[in-house]
PDB file of C-alpha atoms in Angstrom:
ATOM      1  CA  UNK A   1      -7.486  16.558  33.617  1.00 48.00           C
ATOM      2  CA  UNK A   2      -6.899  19.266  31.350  1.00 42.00           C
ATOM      3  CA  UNK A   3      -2.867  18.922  31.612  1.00 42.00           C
ATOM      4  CA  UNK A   4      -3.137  14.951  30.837  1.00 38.00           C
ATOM      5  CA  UNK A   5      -5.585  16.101  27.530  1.00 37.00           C
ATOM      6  CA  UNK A   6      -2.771  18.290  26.605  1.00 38.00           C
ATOM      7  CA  UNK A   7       0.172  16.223  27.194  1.00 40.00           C
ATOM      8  CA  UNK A   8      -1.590  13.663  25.174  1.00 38.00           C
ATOM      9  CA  UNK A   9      -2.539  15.984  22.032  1.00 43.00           C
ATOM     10  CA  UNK A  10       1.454  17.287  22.558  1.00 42.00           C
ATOM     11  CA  UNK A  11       2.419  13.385  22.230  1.00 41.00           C
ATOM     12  CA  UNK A  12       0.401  12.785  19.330  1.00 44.00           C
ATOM     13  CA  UNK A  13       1.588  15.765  17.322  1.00 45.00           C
ATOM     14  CA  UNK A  14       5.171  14.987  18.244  1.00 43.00           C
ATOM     15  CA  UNK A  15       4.472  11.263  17.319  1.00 45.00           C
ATOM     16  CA  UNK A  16       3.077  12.502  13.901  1.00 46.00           C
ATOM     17  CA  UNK A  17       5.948  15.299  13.039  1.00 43.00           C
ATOM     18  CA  UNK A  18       8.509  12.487  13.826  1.00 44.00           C
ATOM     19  CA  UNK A  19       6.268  10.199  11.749  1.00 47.00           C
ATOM     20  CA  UNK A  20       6.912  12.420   8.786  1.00 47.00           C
ATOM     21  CA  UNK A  21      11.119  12.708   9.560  1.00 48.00           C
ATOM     22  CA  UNK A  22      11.362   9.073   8.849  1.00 72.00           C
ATOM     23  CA  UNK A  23      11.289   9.426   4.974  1.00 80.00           C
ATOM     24  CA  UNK A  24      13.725  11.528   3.209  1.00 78.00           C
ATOM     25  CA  UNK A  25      12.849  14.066   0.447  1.00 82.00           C
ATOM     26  CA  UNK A  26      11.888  11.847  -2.160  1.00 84.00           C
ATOM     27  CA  UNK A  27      11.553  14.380  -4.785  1.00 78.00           C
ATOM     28  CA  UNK A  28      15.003  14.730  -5.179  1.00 76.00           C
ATOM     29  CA  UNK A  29      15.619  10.625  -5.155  1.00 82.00           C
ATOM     30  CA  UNK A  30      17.173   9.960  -9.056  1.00 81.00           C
ATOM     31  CA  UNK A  31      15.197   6.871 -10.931  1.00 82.00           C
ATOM     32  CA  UNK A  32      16.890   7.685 -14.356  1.00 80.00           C
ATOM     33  CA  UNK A  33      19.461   4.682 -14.428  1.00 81.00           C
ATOM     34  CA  UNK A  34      19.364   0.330 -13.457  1.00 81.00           C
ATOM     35  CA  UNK A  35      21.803   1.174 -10.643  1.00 79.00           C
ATOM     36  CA  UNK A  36      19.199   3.651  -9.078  1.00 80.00           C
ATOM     37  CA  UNK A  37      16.869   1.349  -8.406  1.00 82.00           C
ATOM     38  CA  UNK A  38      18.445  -1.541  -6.848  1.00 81.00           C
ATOM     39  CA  UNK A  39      19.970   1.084  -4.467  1.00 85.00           C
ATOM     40  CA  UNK A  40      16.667   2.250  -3.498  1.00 89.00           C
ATOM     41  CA  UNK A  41      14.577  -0.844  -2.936  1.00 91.00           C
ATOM     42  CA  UNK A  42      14.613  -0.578   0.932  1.00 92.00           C
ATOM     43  CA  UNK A  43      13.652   3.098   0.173  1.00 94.00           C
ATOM     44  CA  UNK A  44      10.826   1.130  -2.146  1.00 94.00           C
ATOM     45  CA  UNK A  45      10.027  -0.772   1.148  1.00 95.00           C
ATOM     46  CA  UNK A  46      10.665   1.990   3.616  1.00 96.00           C
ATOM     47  CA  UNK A  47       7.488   4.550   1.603  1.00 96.00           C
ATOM     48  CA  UNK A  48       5.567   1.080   1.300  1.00 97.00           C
ATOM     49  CA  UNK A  49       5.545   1.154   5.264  1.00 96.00           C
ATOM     50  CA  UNK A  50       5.190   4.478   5.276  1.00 97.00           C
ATOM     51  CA  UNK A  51       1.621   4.193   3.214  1.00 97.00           C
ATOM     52  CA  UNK A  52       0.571   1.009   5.480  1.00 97.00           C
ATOM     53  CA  UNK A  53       1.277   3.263   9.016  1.00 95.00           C
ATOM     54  CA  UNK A  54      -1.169   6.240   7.956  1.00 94.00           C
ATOM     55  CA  UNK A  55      -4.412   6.070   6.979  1.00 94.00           C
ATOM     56  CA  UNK A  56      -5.495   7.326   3.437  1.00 92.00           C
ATOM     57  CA  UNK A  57      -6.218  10.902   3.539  1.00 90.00           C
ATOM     58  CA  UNK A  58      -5.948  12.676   0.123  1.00 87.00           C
ATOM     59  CA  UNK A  59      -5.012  15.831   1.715  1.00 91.00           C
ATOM     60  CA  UNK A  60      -1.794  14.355   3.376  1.00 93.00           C
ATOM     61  CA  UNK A  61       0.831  15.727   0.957  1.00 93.00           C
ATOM     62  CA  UNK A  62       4.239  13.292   2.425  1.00 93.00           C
ATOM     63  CA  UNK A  63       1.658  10.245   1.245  1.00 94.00           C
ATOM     64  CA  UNK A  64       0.877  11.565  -1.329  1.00 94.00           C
ATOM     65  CA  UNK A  65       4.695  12.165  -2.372  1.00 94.00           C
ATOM     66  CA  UNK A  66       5.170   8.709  -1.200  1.00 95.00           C
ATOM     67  CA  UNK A  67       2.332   7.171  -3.369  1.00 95.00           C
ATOM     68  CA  UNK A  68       4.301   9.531  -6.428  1.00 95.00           C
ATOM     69  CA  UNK A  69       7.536   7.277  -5.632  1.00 95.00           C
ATOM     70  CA  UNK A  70       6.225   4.196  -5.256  1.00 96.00           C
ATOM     71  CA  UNK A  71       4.738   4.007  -8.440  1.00 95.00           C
ATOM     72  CA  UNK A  72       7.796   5.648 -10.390  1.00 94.00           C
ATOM     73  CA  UNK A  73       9.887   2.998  -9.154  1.00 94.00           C
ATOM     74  CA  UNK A  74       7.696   0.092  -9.922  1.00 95.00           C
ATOM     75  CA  UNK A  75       7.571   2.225 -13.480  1.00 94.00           C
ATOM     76  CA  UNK A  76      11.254   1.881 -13.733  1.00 93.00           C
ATOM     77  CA  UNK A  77      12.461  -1.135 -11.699  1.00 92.00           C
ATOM     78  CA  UNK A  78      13.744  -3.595 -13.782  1.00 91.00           C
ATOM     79  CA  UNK A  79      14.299  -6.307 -11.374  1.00 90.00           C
ATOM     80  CA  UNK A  80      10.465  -6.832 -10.885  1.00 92.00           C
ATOM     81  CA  UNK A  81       7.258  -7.174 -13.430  1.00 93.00           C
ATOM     82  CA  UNK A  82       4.051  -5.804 -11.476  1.00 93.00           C
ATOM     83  CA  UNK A  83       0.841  -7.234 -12.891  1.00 92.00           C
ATOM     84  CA  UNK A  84      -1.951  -5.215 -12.260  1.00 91.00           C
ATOM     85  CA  UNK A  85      -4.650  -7.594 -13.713  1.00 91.00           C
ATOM     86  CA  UNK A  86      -8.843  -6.329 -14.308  1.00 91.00           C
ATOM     87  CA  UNK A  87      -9.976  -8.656 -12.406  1.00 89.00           C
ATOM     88  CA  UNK A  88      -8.227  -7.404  -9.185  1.00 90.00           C
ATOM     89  CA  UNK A  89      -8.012  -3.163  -9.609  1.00 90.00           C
ATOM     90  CA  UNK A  90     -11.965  -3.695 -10.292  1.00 91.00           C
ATOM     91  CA  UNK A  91     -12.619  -4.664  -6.282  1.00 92.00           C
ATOM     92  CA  UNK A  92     -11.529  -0.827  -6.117  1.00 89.00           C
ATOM     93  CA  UNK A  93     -13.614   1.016  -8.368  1.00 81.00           C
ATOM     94  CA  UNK A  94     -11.306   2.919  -9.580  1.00 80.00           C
ATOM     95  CA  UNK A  95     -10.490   4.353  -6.420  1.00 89.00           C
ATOM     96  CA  UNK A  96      -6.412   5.505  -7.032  1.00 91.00           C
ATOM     97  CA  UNK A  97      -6.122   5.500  -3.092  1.00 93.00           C
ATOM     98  CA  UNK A  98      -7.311   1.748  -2.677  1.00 94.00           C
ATOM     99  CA  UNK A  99      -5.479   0.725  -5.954  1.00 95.00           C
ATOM    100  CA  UNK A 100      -2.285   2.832  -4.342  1.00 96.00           C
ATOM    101  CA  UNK A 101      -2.412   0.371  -1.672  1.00 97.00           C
ATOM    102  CA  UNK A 102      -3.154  -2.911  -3.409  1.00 97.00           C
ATOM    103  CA  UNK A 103       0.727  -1.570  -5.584  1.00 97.00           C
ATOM    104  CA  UNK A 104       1.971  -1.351  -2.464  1.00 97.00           C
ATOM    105  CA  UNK A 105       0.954  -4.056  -1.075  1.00 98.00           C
ATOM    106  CA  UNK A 106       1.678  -6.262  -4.135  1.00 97.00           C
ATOM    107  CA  UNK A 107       5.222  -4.428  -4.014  1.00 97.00           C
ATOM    108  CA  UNK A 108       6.061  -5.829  -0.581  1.00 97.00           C
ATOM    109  CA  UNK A 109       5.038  -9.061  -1.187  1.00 98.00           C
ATOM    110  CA  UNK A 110       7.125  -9.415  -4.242  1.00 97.00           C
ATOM    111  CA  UNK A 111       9.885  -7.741  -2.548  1.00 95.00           C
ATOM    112  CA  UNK A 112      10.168  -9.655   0.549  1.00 96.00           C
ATOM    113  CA  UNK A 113       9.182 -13.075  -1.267  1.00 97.00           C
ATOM    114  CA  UNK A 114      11.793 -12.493  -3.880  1.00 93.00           C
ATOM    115  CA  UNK A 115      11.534 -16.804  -4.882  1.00 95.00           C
ATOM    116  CA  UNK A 116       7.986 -16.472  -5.626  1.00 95.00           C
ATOM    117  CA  UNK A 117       7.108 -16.138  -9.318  1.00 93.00           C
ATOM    118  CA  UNK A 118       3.489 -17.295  -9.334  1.00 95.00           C
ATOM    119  CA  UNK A 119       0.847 -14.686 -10.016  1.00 95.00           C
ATOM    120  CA  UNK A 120      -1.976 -16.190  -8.262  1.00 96.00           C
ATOM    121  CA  UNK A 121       0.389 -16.707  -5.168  1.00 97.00           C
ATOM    122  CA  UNK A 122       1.707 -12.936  -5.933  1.00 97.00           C
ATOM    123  CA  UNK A 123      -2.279 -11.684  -5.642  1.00 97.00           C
ATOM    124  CA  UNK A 124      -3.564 -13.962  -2.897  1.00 97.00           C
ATOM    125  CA  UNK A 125      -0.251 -12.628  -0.901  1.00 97.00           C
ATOM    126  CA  UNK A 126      -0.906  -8.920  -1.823  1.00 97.00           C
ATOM    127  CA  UNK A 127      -4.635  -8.994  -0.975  1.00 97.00           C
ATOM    128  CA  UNK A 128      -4.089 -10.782   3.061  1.00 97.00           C
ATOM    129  CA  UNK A 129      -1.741  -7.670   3.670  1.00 97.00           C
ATOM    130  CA  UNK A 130      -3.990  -4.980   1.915  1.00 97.00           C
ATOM    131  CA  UNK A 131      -7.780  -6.071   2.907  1.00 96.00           C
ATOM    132  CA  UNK A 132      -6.335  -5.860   6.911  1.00 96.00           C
ATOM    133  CA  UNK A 133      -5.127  -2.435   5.988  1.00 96.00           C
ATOM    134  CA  UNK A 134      -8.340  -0.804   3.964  1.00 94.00           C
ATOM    135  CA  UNK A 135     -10.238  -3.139   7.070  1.00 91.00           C
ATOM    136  CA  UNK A 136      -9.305  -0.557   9.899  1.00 92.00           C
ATOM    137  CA  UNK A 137     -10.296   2.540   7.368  1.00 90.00           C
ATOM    138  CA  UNK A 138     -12.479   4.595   8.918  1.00 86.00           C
ATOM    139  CA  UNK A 139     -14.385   5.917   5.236  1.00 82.00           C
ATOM    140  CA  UNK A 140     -15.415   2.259   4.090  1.00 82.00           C
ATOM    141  CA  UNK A 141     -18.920   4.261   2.303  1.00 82.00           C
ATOM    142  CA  UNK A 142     -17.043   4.024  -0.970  1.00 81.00           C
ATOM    143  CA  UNK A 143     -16.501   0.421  -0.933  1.00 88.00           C
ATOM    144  CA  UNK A 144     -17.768  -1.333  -3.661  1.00 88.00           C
ATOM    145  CA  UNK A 145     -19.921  -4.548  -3.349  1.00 90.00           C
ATOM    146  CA  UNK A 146     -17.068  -6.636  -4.312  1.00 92.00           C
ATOM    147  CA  UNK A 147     -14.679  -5.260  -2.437  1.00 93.00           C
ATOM    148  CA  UNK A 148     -17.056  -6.009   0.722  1.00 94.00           C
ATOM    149  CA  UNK A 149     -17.177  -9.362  -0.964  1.00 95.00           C
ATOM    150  CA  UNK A 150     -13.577  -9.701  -0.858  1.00 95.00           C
ATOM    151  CA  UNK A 151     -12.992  -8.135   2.231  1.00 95.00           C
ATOM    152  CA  UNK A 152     -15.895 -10.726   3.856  1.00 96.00           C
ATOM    153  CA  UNK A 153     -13.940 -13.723   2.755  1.00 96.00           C
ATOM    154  CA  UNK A 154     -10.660 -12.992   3.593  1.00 96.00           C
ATOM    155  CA  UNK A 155     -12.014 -12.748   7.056  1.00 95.00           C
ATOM    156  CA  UNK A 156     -13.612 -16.131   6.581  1.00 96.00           C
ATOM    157  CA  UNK A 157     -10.582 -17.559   5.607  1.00 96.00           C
ATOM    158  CA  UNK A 158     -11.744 -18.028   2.030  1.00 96.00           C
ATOM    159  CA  UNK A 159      -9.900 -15.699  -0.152  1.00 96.00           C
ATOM    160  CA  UNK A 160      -8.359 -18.331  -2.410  1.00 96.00           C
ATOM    161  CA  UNK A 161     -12.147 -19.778  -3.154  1.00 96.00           C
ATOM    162  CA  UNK A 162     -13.107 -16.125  -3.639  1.00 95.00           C
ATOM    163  CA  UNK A 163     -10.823 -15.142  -5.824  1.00 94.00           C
ATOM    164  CA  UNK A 164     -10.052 -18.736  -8.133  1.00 93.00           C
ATOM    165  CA  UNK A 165     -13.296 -20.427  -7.941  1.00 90.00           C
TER     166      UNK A 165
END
């Protein structure tokens, strides 16, 4: 019993360093110039994946980096115009962890659904791939009324209603 608890903690930490190996330094990644960041935008969608594969923890330094990145580029890029609008940063308090996510989330919708232009199709997209995420959280205390709100009707299939009454 003991050696199958031990293989299994070996596994995890060898799942986890590898984990980390998938994104490059990105401190040393140049945003300065146009060209810079159409070369990186599957880097932009690699650290997005990243973020949505580990749970938030503020002491986790490579998300942290990440969550550095991801906003520089969506700074900088000028291929894309985020819209980060009241009424949708205040389901997260202020929270910069759950309003990381909702960037990245609104990132990979806009990146993969390059043809889609409308905001209100650009939010409603970004919230069914973030409230899933934040959903399998473990430290939910912090949540926000509306964010429960939220969270309760995209499970009732009533996001849209929710959100645009």
């Amino acid at each position: 019993m003991k050696k199958v608890a031990l293989f299994l903690g070996l596994l995890l930490v060898c799942m986890g360093y590898s984990h980390a190996q998938d994104l490059p330094n990105l401190k040393h990644i140049k945003l300065n110039k146009k060209a810079h960041f159409a070369n990186t935008e599957p880097l932009a969608l690699k650290v997005i994946d990243y973020l949505f594969q580990t749970p938030i923890d503020k002491k986790n330094k490579s998300r942290m980096e990440a969550g550095h990145f991801l906003i520089d580029w969506m700074n900088g890029t000028p291929e894309y115009t985020f819209y980060l609008e009241e009424k949708e940063t205040n389901f997260f308090n202020t929270d910069s962890d759950l309003t990381l996510m909702y960037m990245a989330s609104m990132t990979k919708f806009m990146l993969e659904n390059k043809n889609i232009k409308d905001q209100k199709t650009i939010v409603l997209g970004s919230m069914r791939l973030l409230l899933p995420y934040l959903n399998q959280q473990e430290d939910k205390k912090s949540w926000p009324k509306e964010l429960w709100e939220l969270n309760d009707a995209n499970q009732k299939g009533k996001l849209e209603q929710y959100l645009y009454p």
